[in-house]
Every structure is written in C-alpha cells, then in structure tokens.
PDB file of C-alpha atoms and ligand atoms in Angstrom:
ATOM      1  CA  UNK E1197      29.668   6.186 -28.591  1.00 48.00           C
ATOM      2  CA  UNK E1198      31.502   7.086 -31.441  1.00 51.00           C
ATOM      3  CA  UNK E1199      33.108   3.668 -32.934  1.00 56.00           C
ATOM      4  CA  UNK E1200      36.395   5.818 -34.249  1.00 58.00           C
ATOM      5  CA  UNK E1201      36.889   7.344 -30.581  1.00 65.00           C
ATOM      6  CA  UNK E1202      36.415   3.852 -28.578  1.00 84.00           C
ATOM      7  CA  UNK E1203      35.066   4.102 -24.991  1.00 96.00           C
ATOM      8  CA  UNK E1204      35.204   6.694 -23.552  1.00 98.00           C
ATOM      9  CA  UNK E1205      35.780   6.564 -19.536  1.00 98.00           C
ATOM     10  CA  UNK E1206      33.843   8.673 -17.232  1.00 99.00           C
ATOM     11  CA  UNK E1207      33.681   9.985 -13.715  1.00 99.00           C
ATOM     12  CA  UNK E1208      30.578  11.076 -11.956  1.00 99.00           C
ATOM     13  CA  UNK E1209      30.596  12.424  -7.997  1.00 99.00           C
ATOM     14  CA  UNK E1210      28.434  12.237  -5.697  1.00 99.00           C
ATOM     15  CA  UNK E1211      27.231   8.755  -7.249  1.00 99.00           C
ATOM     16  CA  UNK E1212      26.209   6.647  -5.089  1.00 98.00           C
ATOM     17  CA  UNK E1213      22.762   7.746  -4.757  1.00 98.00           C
ATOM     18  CA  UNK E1214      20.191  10.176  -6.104  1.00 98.00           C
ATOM     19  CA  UNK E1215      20.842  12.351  -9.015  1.00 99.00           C
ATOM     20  CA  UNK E1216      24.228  11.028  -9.550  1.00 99.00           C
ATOM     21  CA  UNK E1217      23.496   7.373  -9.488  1.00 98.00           C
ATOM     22  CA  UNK E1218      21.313   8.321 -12.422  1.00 98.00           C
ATOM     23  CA  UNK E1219      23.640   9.836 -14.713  1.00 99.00           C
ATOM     24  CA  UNK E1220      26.249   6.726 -13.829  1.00 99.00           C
ATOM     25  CA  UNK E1221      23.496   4.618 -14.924  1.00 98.00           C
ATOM     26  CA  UNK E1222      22.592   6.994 -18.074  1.00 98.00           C
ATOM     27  CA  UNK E1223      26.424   7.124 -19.065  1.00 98.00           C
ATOM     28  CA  UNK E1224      26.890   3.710 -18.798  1.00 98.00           C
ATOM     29  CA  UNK E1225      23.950   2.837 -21.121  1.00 98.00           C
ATOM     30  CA  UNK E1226      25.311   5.264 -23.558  1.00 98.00           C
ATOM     31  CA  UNK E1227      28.730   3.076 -24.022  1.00 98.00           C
ATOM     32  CA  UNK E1228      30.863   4.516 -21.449  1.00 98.00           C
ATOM     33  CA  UNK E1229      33.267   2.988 -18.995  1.00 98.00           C
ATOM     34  CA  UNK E1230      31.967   4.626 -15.646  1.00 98.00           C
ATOM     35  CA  UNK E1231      33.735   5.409 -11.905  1.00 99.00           C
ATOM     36  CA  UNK E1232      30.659   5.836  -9.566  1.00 99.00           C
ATOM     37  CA  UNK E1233      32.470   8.019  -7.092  1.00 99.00           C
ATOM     38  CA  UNK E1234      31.131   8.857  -3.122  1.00 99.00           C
ATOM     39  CA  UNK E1235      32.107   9.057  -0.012  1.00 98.00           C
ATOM     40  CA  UNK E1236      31.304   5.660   0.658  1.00 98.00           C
ATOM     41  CA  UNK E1237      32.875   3.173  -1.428  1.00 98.00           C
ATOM     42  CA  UNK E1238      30.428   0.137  -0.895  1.00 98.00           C
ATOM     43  CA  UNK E1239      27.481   2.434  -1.848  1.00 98.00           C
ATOM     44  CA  UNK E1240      29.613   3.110  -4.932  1.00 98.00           C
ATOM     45  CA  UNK E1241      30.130  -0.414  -5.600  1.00 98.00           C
ATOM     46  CA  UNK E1242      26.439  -1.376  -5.163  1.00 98.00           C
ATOM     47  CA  UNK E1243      25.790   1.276  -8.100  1.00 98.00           C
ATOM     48  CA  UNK E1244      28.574  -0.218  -9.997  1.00 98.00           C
ATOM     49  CA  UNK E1245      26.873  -3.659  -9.627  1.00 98.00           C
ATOM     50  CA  UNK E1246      23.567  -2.523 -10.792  1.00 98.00           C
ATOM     51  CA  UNK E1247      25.333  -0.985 -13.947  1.00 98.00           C
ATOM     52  CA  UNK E1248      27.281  -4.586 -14.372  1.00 98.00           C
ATOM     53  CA  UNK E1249      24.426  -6.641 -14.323  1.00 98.00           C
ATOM     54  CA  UNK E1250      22.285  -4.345 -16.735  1.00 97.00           C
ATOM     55  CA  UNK E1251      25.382  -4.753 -19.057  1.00 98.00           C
ATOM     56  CA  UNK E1252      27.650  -1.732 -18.263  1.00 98.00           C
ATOM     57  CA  UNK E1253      31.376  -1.194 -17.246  1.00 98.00           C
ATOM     58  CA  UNK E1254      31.543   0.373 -13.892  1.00 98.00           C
ATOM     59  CA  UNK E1255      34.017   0.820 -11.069  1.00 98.00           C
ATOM     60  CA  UNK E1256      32.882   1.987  -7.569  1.00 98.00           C
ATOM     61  CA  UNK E1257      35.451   4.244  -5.890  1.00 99.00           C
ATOM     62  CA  UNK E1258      35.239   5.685  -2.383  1.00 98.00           C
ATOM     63  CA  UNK E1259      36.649   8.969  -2.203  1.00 99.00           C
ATOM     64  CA  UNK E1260      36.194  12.435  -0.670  1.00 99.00           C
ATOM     65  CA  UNK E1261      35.704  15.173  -3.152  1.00 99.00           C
ATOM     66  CA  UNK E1262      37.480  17.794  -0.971  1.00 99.00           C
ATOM     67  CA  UNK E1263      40.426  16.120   0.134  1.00 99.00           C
ATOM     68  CA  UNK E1264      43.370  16.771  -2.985  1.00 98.00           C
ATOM     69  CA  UNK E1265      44.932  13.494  -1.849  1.00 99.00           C
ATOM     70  CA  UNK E1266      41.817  11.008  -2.141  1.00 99.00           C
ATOM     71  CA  UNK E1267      41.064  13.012  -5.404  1.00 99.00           C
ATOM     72  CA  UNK E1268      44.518  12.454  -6.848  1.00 98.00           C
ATOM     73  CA  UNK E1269      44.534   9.047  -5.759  1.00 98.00           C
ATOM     74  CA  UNK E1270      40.738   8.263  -7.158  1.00 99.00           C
ATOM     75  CA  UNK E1271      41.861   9.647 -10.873  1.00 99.00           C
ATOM     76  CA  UNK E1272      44.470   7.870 -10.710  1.00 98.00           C
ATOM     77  CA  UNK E1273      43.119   4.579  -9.861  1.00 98.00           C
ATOM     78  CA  UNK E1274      40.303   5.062 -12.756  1.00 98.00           C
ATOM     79  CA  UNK E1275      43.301   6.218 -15.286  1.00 98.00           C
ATOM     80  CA  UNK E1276      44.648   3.089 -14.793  1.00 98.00           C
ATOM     81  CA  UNK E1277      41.563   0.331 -14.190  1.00 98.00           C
ATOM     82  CA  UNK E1278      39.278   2.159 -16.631  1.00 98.00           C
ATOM     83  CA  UNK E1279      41.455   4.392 -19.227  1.00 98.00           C
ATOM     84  CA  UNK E1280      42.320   8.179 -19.207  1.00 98.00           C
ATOM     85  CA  UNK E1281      38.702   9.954 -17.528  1.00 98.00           C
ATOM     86  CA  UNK E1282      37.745  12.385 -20.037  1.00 98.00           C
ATOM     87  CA  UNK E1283      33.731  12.954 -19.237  1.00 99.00           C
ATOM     88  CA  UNK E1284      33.560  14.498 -15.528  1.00 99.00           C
ATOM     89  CA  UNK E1285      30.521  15.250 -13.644  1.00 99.00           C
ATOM     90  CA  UNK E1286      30.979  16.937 -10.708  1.00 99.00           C
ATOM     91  CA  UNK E1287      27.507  16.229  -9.190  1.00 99.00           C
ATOM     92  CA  UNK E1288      28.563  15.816  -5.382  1.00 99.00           C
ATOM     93  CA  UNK E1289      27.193  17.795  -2.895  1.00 98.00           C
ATOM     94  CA  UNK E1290      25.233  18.602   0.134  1.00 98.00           C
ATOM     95  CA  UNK E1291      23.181  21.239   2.088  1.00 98.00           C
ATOM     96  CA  UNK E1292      23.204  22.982   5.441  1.00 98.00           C
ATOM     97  CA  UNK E1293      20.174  25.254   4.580  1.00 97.00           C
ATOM     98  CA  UNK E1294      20.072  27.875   7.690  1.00 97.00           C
ATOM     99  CA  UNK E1295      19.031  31.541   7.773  1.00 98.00           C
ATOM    100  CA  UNK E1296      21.940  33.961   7.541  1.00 98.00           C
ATOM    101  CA  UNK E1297      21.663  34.980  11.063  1.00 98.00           C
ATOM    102  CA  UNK E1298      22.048  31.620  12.572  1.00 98.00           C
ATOM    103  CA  UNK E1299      23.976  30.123  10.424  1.00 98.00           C
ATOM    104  CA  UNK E1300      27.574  29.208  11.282  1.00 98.00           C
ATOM    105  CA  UNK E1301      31.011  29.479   9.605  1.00 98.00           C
ATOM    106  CA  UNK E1302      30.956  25.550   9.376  1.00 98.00           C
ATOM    107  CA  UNK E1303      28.273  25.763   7.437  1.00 98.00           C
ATOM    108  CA  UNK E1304      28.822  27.817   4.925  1.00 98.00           C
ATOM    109  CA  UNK E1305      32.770  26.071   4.625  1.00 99.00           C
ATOM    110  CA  UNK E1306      31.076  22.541   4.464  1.00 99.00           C
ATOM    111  CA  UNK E1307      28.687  24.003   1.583  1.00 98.00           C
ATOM    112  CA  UNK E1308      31.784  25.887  -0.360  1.00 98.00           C
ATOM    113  CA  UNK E1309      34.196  22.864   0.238  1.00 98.00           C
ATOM    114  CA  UNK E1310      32.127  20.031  -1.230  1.00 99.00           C
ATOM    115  CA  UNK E1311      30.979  22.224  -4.654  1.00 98.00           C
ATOM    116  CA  UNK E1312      33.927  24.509  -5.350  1.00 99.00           C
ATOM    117  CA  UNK E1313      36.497  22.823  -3.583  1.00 99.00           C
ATOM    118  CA  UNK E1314      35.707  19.840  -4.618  1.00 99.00           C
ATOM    119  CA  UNK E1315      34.536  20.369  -8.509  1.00 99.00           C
ATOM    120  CA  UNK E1316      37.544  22.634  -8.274  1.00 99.00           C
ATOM    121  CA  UNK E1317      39.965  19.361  -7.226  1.00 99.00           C
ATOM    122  CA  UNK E1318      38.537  16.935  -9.111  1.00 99.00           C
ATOM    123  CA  UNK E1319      38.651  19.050 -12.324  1.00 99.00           C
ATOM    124  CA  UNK E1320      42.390  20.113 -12.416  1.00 98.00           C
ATOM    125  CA  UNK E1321      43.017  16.081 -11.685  1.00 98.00           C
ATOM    126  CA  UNK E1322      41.209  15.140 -14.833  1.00 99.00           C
ATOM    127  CA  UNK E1323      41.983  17.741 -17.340  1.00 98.00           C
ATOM    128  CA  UNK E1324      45.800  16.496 -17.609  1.00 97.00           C
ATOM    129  CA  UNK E1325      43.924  13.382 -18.961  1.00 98.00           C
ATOM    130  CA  UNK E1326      41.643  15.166 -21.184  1.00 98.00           C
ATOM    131  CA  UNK E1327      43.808  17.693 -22.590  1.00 98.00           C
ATOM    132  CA  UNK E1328      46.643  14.945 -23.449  1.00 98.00           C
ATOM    133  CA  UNK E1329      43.452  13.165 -25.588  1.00 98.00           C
ATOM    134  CA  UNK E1330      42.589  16.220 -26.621  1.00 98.00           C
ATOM    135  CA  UNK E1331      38.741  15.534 -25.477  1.00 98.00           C
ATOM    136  CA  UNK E1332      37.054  16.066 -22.602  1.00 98.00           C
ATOM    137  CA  UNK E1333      32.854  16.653 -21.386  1.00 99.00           C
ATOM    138  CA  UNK E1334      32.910  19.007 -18.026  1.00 99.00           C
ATOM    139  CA  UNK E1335      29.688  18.354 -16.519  1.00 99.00           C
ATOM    140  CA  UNK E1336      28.788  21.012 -13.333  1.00 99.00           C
ATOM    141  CA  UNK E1337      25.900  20.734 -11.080  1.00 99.00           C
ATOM    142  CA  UNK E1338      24.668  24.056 -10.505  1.00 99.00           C
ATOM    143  CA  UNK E1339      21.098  24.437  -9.098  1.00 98.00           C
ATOM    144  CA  UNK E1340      17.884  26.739  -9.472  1.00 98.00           C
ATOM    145  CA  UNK E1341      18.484  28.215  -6.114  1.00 98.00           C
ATOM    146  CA  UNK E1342      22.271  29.879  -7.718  1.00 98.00           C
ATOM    147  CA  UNK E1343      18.921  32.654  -8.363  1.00 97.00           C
ATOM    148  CA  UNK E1344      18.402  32.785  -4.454  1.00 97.00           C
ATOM    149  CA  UNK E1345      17.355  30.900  -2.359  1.00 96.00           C
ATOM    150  CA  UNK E1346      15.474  31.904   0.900  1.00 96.00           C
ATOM    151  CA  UNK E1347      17.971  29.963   3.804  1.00 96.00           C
ATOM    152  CA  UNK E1348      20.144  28.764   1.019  1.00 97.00           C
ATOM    153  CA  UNK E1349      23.225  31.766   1.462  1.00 98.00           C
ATOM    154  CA  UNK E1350      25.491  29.465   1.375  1.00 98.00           C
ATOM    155  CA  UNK E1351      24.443  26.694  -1.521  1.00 98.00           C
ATOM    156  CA  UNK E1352      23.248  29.390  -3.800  1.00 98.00           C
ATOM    157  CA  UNK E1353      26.496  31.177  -3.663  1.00 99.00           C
ATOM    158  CA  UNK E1354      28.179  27.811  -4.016  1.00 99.00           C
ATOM    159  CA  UNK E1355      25.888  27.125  -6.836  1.00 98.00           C
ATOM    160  CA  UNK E1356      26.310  30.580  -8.259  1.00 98.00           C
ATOM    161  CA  UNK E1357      30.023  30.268  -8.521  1.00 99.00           C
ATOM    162  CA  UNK E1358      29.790  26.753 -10.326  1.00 99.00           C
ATOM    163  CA  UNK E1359      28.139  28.338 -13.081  1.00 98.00           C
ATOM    164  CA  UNK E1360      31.162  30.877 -13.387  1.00 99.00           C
ATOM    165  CA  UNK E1361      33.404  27.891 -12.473  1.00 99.00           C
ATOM    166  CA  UNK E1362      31.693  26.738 -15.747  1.00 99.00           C
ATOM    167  CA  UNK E1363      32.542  29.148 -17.958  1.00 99.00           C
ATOM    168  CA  UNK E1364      36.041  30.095 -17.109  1.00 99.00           C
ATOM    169  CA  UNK E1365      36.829  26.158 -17.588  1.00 99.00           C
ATOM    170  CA  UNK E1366      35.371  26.595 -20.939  1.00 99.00           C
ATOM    171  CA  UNK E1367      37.099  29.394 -22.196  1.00 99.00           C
ATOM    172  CA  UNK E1368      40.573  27.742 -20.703  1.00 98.00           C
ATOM    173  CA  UNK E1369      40.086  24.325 -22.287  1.00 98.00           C
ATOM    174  CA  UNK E1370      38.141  24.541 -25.642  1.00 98.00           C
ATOM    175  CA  UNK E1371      40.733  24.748 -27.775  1.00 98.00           C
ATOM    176  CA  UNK E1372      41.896  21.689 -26.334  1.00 98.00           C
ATOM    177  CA  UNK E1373      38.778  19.816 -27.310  1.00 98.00           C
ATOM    178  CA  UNK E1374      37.065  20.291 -23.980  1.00 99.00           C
ATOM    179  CA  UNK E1375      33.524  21.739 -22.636  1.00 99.00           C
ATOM    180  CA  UNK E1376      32.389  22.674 -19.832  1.00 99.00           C
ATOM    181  CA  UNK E1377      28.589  22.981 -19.270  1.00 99.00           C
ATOM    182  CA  UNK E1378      26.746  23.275 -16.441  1.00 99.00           C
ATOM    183  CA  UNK E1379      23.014  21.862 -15.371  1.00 99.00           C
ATOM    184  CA  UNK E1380      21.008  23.967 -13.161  1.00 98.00           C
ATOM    185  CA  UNK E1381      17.969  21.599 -11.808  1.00 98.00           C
ATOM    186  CA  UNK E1382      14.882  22.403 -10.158  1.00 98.00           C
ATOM    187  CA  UNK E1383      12.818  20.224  -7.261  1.00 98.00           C
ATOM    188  CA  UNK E1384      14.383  16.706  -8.019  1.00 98.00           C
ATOM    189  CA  UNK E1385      13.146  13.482  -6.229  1.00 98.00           C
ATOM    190  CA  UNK E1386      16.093  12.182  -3.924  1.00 98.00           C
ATOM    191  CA  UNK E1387      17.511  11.851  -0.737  1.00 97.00           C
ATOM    192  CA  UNK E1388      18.429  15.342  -0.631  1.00 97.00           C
ATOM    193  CA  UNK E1389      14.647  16.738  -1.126  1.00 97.00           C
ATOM    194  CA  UNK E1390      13.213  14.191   1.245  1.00 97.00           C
ATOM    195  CA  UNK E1391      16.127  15.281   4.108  1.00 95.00           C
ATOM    196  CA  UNK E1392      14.693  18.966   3.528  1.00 94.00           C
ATOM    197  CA  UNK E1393      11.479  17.683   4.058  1.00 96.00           C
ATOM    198  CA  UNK E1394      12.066  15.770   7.074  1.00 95.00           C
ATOM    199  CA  UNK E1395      13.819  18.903   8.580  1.00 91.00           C
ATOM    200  CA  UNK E1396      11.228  21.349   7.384  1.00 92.00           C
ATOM    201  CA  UNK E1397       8.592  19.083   9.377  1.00 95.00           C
ATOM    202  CA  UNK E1398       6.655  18.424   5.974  1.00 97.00           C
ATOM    203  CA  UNK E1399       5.761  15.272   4.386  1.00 98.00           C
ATOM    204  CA  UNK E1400       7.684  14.165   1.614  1.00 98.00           C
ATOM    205  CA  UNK E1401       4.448  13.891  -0.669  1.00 98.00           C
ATOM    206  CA  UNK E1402       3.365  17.500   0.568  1.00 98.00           C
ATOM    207  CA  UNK E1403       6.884  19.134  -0.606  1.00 98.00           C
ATOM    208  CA  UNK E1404       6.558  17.206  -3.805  1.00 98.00           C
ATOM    209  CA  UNK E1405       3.158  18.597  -4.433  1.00 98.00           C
ATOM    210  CA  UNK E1406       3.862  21.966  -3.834  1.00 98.00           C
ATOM    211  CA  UNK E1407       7.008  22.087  -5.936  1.00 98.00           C
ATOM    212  CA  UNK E1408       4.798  20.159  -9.071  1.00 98.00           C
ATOM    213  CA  UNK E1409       2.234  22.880  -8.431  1.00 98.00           C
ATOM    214  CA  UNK E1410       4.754  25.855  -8.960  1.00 96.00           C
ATOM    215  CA  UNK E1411       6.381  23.645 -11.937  1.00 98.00           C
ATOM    216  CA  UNK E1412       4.343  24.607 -15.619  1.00 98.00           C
ATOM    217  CA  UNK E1413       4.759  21.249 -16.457  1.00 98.00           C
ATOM    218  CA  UNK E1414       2.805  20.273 -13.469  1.00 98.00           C
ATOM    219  CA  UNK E1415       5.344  17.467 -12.056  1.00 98.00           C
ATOM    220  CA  UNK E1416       8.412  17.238 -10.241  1.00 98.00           C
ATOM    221  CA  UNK E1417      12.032  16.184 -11.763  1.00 98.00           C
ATOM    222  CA  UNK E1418      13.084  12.483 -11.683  1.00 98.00           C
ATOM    223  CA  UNK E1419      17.464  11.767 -11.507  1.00 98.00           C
ATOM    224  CA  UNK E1420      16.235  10.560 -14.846  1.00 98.00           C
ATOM    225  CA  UNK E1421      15.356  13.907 -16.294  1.00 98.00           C
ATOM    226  CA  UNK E1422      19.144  15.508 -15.261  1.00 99.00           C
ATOM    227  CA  UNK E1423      20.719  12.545 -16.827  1.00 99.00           C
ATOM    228  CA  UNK E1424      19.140  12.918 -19.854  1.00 98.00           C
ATOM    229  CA  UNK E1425      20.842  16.190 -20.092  1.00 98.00           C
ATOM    230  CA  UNK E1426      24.241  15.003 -18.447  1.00 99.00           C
ATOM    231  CA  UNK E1427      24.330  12.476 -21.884  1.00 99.00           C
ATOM    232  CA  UNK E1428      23.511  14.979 -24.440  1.00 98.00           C
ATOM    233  CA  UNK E1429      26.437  17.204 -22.849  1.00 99.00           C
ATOM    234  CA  UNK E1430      28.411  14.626 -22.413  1.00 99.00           C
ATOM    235  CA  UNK E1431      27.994  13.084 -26.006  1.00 98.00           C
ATOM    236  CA  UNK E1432      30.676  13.216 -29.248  1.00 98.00           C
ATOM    237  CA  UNK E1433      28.348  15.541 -31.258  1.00 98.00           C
ATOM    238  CA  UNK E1434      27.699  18.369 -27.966  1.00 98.00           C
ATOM    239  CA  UNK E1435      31.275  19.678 -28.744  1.00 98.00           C
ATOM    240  CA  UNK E1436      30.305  23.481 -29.672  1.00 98.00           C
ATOM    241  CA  UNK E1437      28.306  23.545 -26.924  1.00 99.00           C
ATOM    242  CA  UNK E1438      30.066  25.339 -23.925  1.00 99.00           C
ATOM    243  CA  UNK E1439      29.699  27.411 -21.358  1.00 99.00           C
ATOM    244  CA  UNK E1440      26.347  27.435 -20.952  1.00 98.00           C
ATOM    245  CA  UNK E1441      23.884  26.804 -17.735  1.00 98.00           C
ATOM    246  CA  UNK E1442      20.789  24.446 -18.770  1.00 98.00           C
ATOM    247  CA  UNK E1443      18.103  24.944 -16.317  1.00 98.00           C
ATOM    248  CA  UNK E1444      16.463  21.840 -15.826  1.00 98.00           C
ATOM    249  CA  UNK E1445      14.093  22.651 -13.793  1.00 98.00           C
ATOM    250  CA  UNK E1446      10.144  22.116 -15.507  1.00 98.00           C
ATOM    251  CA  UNK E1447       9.800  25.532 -15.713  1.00 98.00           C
ATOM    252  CA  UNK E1448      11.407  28.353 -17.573  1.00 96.00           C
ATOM    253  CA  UNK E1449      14.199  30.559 -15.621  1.00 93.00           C
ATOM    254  CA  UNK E1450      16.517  32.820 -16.455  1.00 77.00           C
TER     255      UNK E1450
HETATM  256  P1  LIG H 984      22.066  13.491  -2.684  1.00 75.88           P
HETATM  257  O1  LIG H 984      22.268  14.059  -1.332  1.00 75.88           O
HETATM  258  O2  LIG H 984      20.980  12.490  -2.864  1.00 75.88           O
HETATM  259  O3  LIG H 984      23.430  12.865  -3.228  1.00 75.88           O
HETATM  260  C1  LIG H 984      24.626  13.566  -3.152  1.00 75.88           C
HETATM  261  C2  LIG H 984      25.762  12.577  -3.028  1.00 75.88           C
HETATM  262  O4  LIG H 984      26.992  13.324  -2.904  1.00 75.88           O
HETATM  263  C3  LIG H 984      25.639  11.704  -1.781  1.00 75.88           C
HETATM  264  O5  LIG H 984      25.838  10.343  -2.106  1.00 75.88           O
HETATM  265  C4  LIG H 984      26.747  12.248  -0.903  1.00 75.88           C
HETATM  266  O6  LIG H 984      27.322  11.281  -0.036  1.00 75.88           O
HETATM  267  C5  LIG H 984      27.771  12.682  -1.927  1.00 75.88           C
HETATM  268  N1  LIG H 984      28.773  13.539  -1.318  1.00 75.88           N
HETATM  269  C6  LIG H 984      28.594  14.515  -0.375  1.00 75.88           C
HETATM  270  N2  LIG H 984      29.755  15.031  -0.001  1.00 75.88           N
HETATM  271  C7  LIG H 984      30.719  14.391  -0.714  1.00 75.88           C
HETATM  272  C8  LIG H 984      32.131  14.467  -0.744  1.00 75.88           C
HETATM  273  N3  LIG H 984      32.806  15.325   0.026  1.00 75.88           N
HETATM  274  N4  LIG H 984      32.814  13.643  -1.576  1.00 75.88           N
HETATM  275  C9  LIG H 984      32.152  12.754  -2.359  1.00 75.88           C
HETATM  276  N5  LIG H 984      30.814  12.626  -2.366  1.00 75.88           N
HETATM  277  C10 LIG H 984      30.104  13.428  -1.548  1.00 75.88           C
HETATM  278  O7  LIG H 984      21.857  14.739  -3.663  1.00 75.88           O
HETATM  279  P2  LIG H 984      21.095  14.881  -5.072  1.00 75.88           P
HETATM  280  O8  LIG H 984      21.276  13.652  -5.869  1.00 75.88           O
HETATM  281  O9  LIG H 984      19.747  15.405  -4.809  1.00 75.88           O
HETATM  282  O10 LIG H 984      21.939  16.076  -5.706  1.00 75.88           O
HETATM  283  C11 LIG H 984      23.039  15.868  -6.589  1.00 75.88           C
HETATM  284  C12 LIG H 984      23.564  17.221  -7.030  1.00 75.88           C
HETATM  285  O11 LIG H 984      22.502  17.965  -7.655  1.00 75.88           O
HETATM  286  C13 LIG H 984      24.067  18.093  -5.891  1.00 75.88           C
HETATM  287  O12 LIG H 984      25.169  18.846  -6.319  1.00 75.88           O
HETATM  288  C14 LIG H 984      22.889  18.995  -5.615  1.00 75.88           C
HETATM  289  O13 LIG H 984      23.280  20.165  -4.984  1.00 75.88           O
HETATM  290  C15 LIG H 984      22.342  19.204  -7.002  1.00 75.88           C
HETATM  291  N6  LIG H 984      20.939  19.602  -7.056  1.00 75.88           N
HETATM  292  C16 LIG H 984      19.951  18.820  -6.533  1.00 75.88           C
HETATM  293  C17 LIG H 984      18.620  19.219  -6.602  1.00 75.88           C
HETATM  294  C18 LIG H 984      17.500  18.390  -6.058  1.00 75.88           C
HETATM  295  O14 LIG H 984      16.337  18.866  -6.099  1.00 75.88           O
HETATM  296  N7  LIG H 984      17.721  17.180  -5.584  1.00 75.88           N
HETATM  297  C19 LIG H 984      18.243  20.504  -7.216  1.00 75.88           C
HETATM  298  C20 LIG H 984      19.368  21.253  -7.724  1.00 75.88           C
HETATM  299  C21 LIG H 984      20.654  20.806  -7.657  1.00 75.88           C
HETATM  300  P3  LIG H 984      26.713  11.076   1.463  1.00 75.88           P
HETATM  301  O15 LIG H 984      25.295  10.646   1.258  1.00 75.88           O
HETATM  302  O16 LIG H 984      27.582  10.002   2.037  1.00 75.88           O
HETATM  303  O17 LIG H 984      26.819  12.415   2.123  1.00 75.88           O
END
C-alpha cells in the first residue's frame, strides 16, 4: 500500500470460493479494504471472516454479477461501507462445457452472461469511482482455453472476448489513471476443475496428473499462484502496465 494513497478498497467476483477467494485473501494481505462478492452472500461472509481474523478488512456481499440492479446496488453498498472501489477483479464465472452439436442456446447465454455480461456490468459501475480518484486496477479473468478449447465453444469465446474486453478498457481509461489487465490461467485446483472431473467420470487426482504432466513445470496451479499475479497488477507501481493478457498457466503460450 502506498502510505500517500491510503487504502485502497477492492472488489473481487466470484469470491467466495476457489480462485477468487484467493486473490480476496492476497489483496487483503497486501493492505486493501476487500468486498468478497458471490452469489451467495453467507459464503461471502465466511471468506470475509477468514480475512478478519487473519487481520484484514473485508465485507461479504451477495450479489449476481449479471443482474445491472444487484450490481448497482453491490457498488454502491461497498462505496459507502468500504470507500470508493477502485481495484476490480472480475473473476466470476462458470462452465457448461458441451460439444457444439449438443449444446444448447442456454448454454452458451449462461457462459456469455456471467463473463461479459457480468465483467461488462460490474466494470461500468466501478469506473465512475475510479475515474473521479483518478486510479483504478481492472483485473479480467481470461483463461488458457480463450486458444480453444475442445467442448469449450462457448467459455473460450467468452474468454476470448475478455481479453479484448481488456484492452479496449485500457485504451478508454488510462489516461484517467486506470489499467486494465487480464490473467489467462491454466489447470487450477478448485471447485471448478474437480466439477469437470466429476462430469468427465475421472478422478480428481487423475485430471490433476495429467494436466501437471502436460505443464513444463511439472505441477498444477494453486488460487495462490493467480493471486500472486492479481497483486502485482493490482499494486501502486503496475501502473504502465496495461492491456496485456498474462498467461498463468506453468507453461509458455502464446
Ligand atoms: P469456481 O467455480 O470455483 O468459482 C467461481 C465463483 O463464481 C463461484 O463461487 C460462483 O458461485 C461464482 N459465480 C458464478 N456465477 C456468478 C454470478 N452470476 N454472480 C456472482 N458470482 C458468480 O471457479 P474458479 O475459482 O476455478 O475460477 C475463477 C475464474 O477463473 C473463472 O472466471 C474461471 O473461468 C477462471 N479460470 C479458472 C481456471 C481453473 O483451472 N480453475 C482456469 C482458467 C480460468 P456459485 O458457486 O454459487 O456458482
């Protein structure tokens, strides 16, 4: 934290569990104020407790991501309990992996609603804040499979267009003091990974081993690893970085 800026206030999606509970808790040990924001608001609030008790400031707020109502409402609420949110991550999101040929129109909506929609709502909400402090950190979960994905048409699209979602924000905004960035990971442990294993028919430990095999440094991603990266974008000094898509994946891509 940068002592001449004071705290700054931050709000991360999908943050209940996984990959997002892990940058709330990264963000929070870096000196930020922090809304852990999901779907369910007393999953939120557990996360918020485990930041309290480790010594952080966070706020659980329930809140769907592609509703402009509950996402008006939610900024609002952390404007005024927490300060003005200038750090966003927009790290929600879900899958509904199904070939093209089978796969329904309610899939591919549910897919494009919760990433675009949704990063797309709860970005316009918070850059009135950040733009009036003249600082903001855009944080945008793409995803390794934005390169194609085998059963994936509809979240590698959806994680195709938050990279471009990316960089338009970050032409728009930087002269007001604002980045956008986004992080594209590769096979991360959570809830997510182990429901495609569970569908797939495949034990957890098998799917892990396979993706550490393909991985050159021989392991799978931790939420740990992403939120390392989600705190160096998010940080004072990563202001003339912007626009840019950090694969986080264990392995190089392009
Ligand atoms: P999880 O499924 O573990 O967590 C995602 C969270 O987002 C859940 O708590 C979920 O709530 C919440 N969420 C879903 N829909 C909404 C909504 N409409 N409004 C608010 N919150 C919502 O996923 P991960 O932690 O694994 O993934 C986090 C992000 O990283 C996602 O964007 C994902 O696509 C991306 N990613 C993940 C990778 C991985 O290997 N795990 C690889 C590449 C990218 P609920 O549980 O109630 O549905």
């Amino acid at each position: 934290m940068n002592p001449e800026q004071g705290r700054r206030v931050a709000i991360v999606t999908g943050g209940a569990r996984g990959i997002g509970a892990g940058i709330a808790t990264r963000l929070a040990a870096d000196g930020m104020a922090v809304a852990v924001l999901d779907l369910d608001e007393d999953a939120c609030r557990a996360v918020a407790e485990r930041i309290s008790v480790d010594g952080g400031e966070a706020l659980g707020v329930g809140a769907d991501v592609t509703d402009p109502a509950q996402v008006d409402a939610a900024v609002e609420r952390v404007a005024e309990e927490l300060g003005a949110p200038t750090v966003l991550v927009n790290n929600a999101g879900i899958i509904r992996d199904n070939l093209l040929f089978k796969m329904d129109v309610s899939e591919w909506d549910a897919v494009m609603n919760v990433h675009l929609r949704g990063a797309f709502l709860m970005t316009k909400a918070c850059q009135a804040y950040m733009t009036r402090e003249k600082f903001g950190r855009i944080v945008n979960l793409s995803s390794t499979s934005a390169q194609g994905n085998r059963g994936q048409v509809n979240y590698s699209a959806a994680k195709a267009g938050m990279q471009g979602f990316t960089k338009t924000l970050a032409i728009e905004l930087g002269k007001f003091g604002v980045t956008a960035n986004a992080i594209a990971p590769g096979f991360i442990e959570t809830e997510m990974t182990a429901e495609t294993a569970e569908r797939i028919g495949v034990e957890f430990e098998q799917l892990k081993k396979a993706a550490a095999g393909k991985a050159a440094v021989a392991r799978t991603g931790k939420p740990e690893d992403i939120a390392h990266t989600a705190s160096f974008l998010a940080s004072e000094g990563a202001g003339f970085v912007t626009g840019q898509v950090i694969y986080v994946a264990g392995s190089p891509c392009d």
